[in-house]
Coordinates of C-alpha atoms in Angstrom, one line a residue:
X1 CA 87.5 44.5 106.3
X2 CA 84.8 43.3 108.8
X3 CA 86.6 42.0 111.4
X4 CA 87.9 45.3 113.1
X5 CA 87.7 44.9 116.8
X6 CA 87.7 47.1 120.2
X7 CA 90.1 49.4 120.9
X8 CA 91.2 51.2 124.2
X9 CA 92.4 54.3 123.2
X10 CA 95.8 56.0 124.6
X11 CA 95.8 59.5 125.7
X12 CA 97.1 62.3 124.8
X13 CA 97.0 65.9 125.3
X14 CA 93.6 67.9 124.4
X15 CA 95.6 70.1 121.8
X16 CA 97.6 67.5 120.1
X17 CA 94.3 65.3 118.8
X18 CA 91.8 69.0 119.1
X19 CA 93.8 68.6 115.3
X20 CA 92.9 65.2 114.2
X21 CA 89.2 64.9 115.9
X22 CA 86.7 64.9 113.6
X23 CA 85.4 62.6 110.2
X24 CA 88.2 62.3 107.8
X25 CA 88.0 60.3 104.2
X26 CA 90.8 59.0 101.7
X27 CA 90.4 56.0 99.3
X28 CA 93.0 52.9 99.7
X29 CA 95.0 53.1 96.4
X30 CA 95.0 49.1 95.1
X31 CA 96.0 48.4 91.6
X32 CA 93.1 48.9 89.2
X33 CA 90.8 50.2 92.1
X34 CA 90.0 53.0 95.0
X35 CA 88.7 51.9 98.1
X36 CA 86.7 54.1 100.0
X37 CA 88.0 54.5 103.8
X38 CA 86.4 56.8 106.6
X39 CA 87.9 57.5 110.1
X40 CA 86.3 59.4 112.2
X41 CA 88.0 60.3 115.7
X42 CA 85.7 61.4 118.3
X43 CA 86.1 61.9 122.5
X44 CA 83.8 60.1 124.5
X45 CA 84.0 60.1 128.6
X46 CA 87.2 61.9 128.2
X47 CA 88.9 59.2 125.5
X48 CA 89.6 59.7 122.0
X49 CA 88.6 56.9 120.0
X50 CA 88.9 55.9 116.1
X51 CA 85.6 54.4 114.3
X52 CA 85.9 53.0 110.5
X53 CA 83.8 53.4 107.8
X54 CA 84.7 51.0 104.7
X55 CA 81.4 52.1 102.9
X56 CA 81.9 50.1 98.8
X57 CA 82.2 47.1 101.8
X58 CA 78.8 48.0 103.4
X59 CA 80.8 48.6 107.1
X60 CA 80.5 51.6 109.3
X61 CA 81.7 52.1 112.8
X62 CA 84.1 49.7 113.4
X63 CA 86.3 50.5 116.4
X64 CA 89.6 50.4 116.2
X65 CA 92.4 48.3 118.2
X66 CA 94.9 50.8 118.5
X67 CA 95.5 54.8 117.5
X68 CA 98.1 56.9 118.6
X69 CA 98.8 60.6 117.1
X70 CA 102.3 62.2 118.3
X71 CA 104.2 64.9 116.6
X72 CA 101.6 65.0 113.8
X73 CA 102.1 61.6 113.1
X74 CA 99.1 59.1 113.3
X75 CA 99.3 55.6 113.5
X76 CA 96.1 53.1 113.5
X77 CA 96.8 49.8 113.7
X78 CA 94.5 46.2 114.6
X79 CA 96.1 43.2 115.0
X80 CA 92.5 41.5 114.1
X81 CA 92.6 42.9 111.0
X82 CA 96.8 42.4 110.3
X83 CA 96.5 46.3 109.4
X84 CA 98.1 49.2 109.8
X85 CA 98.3 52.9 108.5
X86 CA 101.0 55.5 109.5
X87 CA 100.3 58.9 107.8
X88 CA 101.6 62.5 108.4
X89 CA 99.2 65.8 109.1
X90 CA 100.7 67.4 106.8
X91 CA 98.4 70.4 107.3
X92 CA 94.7 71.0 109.4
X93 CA 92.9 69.2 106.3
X94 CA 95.2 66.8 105.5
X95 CA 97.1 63.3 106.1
X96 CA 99.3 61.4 103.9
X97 CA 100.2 58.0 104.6
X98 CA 100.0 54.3 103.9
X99 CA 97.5 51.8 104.3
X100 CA 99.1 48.3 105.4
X101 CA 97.3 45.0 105.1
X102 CA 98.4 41.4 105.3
X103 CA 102.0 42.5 104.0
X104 CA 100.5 44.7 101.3
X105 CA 101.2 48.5 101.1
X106 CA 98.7 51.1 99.6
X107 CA 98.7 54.5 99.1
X108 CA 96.1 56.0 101.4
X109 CA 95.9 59.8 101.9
X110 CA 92.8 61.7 104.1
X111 CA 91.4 64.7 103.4
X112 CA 89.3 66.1 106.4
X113 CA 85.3 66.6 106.4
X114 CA 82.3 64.2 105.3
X115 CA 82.7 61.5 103.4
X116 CA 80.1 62.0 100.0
X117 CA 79.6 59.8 96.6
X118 CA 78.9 62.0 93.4
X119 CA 75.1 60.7 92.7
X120 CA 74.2 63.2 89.7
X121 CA 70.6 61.6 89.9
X122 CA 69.4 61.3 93.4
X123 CA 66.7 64.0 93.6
X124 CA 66.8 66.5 95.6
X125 CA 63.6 68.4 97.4
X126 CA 61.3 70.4 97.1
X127 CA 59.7 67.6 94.7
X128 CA 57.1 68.5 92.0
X129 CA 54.5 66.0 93.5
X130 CA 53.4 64.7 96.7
X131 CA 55.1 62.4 98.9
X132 CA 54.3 60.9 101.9
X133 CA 55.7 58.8 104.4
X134 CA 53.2 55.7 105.4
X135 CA 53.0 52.4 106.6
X136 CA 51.2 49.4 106.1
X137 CA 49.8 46.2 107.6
X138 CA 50.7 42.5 106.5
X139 CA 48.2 41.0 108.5
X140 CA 49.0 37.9 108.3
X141 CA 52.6 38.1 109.7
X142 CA 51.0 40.6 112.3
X143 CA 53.8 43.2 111.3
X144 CA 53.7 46.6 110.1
X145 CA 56.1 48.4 106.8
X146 CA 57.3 51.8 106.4
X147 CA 57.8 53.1 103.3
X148 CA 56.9 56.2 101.0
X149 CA 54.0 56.4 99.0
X150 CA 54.5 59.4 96.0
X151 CA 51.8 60.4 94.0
X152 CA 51.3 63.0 90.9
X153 CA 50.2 66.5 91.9
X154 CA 46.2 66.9 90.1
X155 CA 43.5 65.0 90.3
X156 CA 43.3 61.5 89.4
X157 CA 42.9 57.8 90.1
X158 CA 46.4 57.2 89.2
X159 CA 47.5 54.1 88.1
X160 CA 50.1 52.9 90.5
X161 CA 53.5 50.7 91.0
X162 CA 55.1 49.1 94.0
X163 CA 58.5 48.8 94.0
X164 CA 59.9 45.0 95.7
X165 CA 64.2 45.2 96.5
X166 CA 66.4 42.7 95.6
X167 CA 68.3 40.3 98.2
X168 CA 69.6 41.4 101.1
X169 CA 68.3 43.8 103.9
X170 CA 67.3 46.8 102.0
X171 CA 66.0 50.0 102.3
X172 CA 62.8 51.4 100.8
X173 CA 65.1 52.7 98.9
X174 CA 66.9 50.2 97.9
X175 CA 70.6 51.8 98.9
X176 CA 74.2 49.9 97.4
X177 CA 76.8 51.8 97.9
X178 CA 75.5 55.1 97.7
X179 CA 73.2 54.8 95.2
X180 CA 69.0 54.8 95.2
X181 CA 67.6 53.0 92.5
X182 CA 64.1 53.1 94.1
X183 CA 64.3 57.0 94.9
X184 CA 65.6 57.4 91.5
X185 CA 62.8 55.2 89.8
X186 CA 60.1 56.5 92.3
X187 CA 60.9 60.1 90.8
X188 CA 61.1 59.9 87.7
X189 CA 57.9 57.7 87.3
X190 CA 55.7 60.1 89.9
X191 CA 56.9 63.4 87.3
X192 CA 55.1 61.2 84.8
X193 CA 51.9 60.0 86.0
X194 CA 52.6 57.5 88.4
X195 CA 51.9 57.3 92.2
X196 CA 54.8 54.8 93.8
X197 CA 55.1 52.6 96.8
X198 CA 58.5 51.9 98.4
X199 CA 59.5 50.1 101.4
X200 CA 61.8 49.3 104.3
X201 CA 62.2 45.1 103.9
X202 CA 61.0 43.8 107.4
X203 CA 63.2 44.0 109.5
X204 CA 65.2 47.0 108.5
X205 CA 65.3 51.1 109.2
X206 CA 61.5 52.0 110.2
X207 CA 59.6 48.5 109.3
X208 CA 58.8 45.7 112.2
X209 CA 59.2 42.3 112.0
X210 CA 62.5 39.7 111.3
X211 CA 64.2 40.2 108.3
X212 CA 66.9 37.0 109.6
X213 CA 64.0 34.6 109.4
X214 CA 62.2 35.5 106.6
X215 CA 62.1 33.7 103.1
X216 CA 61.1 35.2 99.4
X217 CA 57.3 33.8 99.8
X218 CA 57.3 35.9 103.6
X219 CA 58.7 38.9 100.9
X220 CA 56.2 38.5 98.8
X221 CA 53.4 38.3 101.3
X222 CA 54.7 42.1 102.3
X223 CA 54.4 42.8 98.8
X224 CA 51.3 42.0 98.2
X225 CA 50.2 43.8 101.2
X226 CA 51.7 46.7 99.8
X227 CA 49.1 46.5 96.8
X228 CA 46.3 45.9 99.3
X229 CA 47.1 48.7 100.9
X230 CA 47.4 51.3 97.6
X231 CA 43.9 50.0 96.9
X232 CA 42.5 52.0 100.0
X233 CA 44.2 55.1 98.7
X234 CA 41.6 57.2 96.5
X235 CA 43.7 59.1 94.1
X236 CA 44.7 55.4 93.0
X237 CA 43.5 53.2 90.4
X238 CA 42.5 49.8 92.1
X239 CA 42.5 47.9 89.0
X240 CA 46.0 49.6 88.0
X241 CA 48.0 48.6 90.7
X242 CA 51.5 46.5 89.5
X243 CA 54.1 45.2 90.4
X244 CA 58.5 46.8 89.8
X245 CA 61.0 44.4 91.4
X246 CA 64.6 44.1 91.2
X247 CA 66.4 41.2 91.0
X248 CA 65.1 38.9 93.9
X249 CA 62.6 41.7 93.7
X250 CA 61.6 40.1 90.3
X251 CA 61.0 37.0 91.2
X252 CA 58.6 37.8 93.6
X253 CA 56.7 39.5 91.1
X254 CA 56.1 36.7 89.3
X255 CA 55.2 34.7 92.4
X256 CA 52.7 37.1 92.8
X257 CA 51.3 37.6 89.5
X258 CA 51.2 33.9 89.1
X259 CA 48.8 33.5 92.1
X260 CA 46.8 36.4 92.2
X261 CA 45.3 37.4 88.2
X262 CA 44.1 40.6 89.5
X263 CA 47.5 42.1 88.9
X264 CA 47.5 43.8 85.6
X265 CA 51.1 44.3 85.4
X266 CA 54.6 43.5 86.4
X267 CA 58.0 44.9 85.7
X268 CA 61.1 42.4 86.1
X269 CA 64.8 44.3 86.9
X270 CA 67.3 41.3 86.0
X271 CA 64.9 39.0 87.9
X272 CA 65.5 35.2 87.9
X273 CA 64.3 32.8 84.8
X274 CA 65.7 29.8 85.3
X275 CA 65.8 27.6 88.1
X276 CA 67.9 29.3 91.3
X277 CA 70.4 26.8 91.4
X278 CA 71.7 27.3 88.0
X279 CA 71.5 31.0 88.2
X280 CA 73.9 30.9 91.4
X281 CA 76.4 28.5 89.6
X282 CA 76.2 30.7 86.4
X283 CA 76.6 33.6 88.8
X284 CA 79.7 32.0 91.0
X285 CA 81.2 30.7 87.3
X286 CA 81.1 34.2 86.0
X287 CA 82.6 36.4 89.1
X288 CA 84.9 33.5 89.8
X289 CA 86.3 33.5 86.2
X290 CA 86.2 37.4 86.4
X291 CA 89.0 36.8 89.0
X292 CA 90.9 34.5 86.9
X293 CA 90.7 31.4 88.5
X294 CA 92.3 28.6 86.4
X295 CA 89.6 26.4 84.5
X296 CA 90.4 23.6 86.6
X297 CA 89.0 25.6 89.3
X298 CA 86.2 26.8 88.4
X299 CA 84.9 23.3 87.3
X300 CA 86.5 22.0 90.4
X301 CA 83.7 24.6 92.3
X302 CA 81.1 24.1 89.8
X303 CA 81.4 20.1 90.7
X304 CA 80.8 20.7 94.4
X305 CA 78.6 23.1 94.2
X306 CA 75.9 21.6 92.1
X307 CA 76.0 18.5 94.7
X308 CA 75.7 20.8 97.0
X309 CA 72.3 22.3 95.7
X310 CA 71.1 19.2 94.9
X311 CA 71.1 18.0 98.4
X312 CA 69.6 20.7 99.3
X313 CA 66.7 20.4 97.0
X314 CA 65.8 17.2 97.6
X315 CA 65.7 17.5 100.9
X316 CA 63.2 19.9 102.5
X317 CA 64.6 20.1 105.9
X318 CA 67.5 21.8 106.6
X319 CA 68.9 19.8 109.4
X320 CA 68.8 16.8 107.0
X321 CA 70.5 18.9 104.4
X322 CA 72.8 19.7 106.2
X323 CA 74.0 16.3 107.3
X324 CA 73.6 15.0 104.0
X325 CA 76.1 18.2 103.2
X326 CA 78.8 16.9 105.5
X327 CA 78.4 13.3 104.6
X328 CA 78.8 13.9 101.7
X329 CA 82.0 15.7 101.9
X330 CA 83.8 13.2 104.3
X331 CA 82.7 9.9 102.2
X332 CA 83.8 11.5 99.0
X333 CA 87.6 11.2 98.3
X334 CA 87.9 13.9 96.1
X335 CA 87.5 16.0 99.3
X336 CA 89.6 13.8 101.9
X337 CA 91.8 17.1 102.2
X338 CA 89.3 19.4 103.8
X339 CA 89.1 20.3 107.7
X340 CA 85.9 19.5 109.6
X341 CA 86.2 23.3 109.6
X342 CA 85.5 23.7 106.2
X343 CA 83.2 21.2 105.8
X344 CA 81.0 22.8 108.7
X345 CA 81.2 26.0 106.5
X346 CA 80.1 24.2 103.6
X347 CA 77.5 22.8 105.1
X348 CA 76.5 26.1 107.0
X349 CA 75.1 27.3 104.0
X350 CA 71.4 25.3 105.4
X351 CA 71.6 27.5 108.2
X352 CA 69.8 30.4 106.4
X353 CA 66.4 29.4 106.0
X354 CA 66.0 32.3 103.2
X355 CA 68.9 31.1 100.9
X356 CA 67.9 27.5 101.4
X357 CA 64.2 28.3 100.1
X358 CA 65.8 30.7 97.7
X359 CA 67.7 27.3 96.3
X360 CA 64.9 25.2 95.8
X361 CA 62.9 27.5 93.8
X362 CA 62.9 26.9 90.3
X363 CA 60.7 30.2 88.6
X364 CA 59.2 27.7 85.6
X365 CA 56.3 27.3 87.3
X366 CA 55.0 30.9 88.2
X367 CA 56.1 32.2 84.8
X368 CA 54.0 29.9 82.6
X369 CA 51.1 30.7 85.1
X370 CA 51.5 34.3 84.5
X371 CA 48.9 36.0 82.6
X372 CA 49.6 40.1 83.5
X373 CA 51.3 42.5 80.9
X374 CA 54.9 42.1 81.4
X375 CA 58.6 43.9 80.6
X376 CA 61.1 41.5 81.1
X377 CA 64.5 43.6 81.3
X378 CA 68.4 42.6 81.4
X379 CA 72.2 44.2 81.0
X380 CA 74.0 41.9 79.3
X381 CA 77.1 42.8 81.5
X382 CA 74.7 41.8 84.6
X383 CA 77.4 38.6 86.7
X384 CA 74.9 38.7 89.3
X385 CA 71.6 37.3 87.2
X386 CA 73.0 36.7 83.6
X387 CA 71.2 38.5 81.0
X388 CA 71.5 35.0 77.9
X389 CA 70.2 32.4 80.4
X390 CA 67.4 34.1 82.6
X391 CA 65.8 36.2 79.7
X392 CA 65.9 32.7 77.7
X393 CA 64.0 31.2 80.7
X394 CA 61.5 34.3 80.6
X395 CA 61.0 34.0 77.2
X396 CA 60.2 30.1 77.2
X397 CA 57.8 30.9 80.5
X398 CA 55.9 33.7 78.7
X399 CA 55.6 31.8 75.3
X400 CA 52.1 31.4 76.0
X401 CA 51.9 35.3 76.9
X402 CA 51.1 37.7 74.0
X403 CA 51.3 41.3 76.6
X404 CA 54.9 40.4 77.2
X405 CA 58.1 42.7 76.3
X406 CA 61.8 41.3 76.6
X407 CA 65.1 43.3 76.3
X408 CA 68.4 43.3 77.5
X409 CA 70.9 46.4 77.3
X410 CA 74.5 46.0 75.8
X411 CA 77.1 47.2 78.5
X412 CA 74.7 47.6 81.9
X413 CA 75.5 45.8 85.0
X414 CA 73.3 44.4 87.4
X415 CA 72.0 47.8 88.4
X416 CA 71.6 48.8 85.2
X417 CA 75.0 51.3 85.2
X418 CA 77.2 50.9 82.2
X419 CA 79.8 49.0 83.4
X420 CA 83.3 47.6 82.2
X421 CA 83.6 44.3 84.1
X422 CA 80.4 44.6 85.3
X423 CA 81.4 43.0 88.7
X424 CA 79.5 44.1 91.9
X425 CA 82.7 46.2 93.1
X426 CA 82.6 48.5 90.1
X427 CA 78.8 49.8 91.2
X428 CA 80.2 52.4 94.0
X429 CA 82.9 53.5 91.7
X430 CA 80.5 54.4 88.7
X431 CA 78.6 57.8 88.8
X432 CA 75.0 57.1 87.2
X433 CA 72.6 55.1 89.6
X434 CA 70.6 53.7 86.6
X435 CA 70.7 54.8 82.6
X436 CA 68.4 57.3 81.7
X437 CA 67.5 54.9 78.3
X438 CA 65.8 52.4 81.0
X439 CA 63.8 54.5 83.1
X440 CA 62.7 56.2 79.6
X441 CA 61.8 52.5 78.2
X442 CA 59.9 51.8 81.7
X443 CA 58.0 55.0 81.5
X444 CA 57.1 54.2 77.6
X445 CA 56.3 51.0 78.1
X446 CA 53.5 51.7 80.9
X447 CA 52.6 54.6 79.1
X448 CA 51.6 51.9 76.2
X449 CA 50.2 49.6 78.5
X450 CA 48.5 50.6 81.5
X451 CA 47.9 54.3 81.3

């Protein structure tokens, strides 16, 4: 879906598409799922034009090829894409057609206006405390964060959290597909006594710098920043000051903790525990065989990978990775049948600077050095960072630890939503941005141990 490509658009008469201009939304009917789609047909210099929106896919106004409406009939179509639709306005509000991709027919009918998610828990102003939009310095990277810094109505040095994002460009906060775990987190924990920092990541909506280039130890620099900057704040607690990260988020609270004992606390979101090459094999092994792939398969990938990763460990330059990588692939026979295509993809994966560090970090280390109160938290349905293997590696880490708390949660996803599959492209579909039960558990746990 994120191939679409430029379109010239044909014209027509002002009345004929004065029906269809405007944002219209319909999901594509697959077996077993919905797919969101929004088009949106707009004039521009005198042209109509037709923008997609594919928004469980992370893609917004995408142009497309082709779009003709005639006799109340539309048709969309890019060749790019090997996609078409042909629908019927059937009345002002509403078109009924079919979504065609790659030989595959789906059901796809539009109803017109804005295209919205039911989020139950995103909160909605006027807010019971204060909030405020700031930024801060990372002086060392010469770069300055936007975020939102909420704190309790009353007086107080509150003790405070700042909230890290998983992988991925993120927002302060930390938007997937239409849901706001940090907003959602920030609010609840402000109504009970806690002031919260979140961020833009560099790099993304109102914060400078290059997200592209950065790695988790450039991350956690802007974290730690963060918590430099909360300290300035009077209504704060200087000596309260911790440390909520999701995921990727998680891990760099331990890096952080491990190096810097003035942090009293840290909350881990399904963050790493073992060594990031095993948690990406355990993580393709478990999506892979959630699409049932045959066993011979999934080893077969499991094989490749690993020697994959271990090239890439051992060697801390990328170029040389990388032509270890194909090497490797051309003098072993059990790969004779790839393209120099697809070994240039394979070995592409060194390109990324991030997601080359991110492989060679194994989270032993910081977690044994790790003396700060800690909650350790997983869903056992979690594909994404396993709940059996990671919270094992926590719980080894923190052995020496006597302030931390494990748990993981029967049924929750990697978001912490209950979850059937608990694969990435159920999290649009499911209603609740995170269970009540673990911002409650959050909330009692820092009530026991740093208010």
């Amino acid at each position: 879906m994120k191939n679409f490509i430029l379109f010239f658009a044909l014209l027509f008469s002002f009345t004929s598409f004065a029906q269809i201009e405007g944002t219209w939304n319909g999901n594509i009917e697959i077996p077993n799922q919905k797919l969101p789609f929004v088009l949106h047909v707009t004039k521009e210099n005198g042209q109509y034009k037709a923008t997609s929106d594919s928004p469980d896919q992370g893609v917004y106004g995408i142009e497309l090829q082709e779009m003709r409406f005639e006799n109340n009939k539309l048709h969309l179509k890019d060749a790019r894409m090997y996609m078409t639709y042909e629908g019927d306005l059937t009345n002002g509000n509403t078109i009924n057609g079919t979504f065609t991709q790659g030989g595959q027919s789906f059901k796809l009918n539009f109803t017109k206006g804005e295209f919205k998610r039911n989020r139950p828990q995103e909160p909605q102003p006027p807010f019971s405390y204060k909030t405020e939009d700031i930024t801060f310095e990372n002086k060392e990277a010469k770069i300055k964060l936007a975020g939102t810094l909420t704190i309790p109505n009353g007086k107080g040095k509150f003790p405070a959290v700042v909230l890290v994002t998983g992988s991925g460009a993120q927002d302060r906060n930390e938007e997937i597909l239409g849901h706001k775990s940090f907003l959602v987190i920030a609010d609840h924990l402000t109504k009970n006594g806690y002031a919260v920092l979140r961020y833009d990541d560099r790099g993304v909506a109102a914060s400078e710098g290059d997200f592209e280039s950065a790695t988790t130890y450039d991350f956690a620099n802007d974290a730690k920043s963060a918590v430099d900057y909360l300290k300035t704040i009077k209504d704060i607690d200087s000596k309260k000051i911790g440390i909520l990260g999701h995921s990727e988020g998680g891990m760099i609270a331990q890096i952080i903790a491990a190096e810097n004992k003035d942090i009293p606390f840290i909350i881990s979101l399904a963050g790493p525990g073992i060594a990031i090459d095993e948690l990406m094999l355990v993580q393709k092994y478990e999506i892979e065989k959630a699409t049932r792939l045959s066993n011979e398969v999934l080893e077969a990938n499991q094989t490749l990978f690993r020697k994959i990763y271990e090239i890439i460990k051992k060697n801390p330059s990328n170029d040389i990775a990388n032509k270890e990588i194909k090497s490797f692939l051309k003098s072993d026979l059990t790969y004779k049948e790839l393209s120099e295509k697809q070994i240039n993809e394979l070995a592409s994966i060194t390109d990324s600077n991030w997601f080359a560090t991110f492989i060679r970090y194994n989270p032993e280390n910081n977690i044994a050095k790790i003396k700060a109160k800690a909650l350790i938290i997983n869903g056992e349905k979690d594909v994404q960072v396993t709940a059996k293997e990671n919270l094992e590696g926590w719980k080894k880490g923190l052995a020496h630890n006597k302030k931390a708390t494990i748990k993981s949660y029967p049924n929750l996803n990697h978001l912490f939503q209950t979850a059937k599959t608990g694969m990435p492209d159920e999290y649009g579909d499911i209603e609740t941005t995170i269970e009540p039960v673990v911002l409650e558990d959050i909330t009692k746990w820092l009530n026991e141990n740093v208010k």
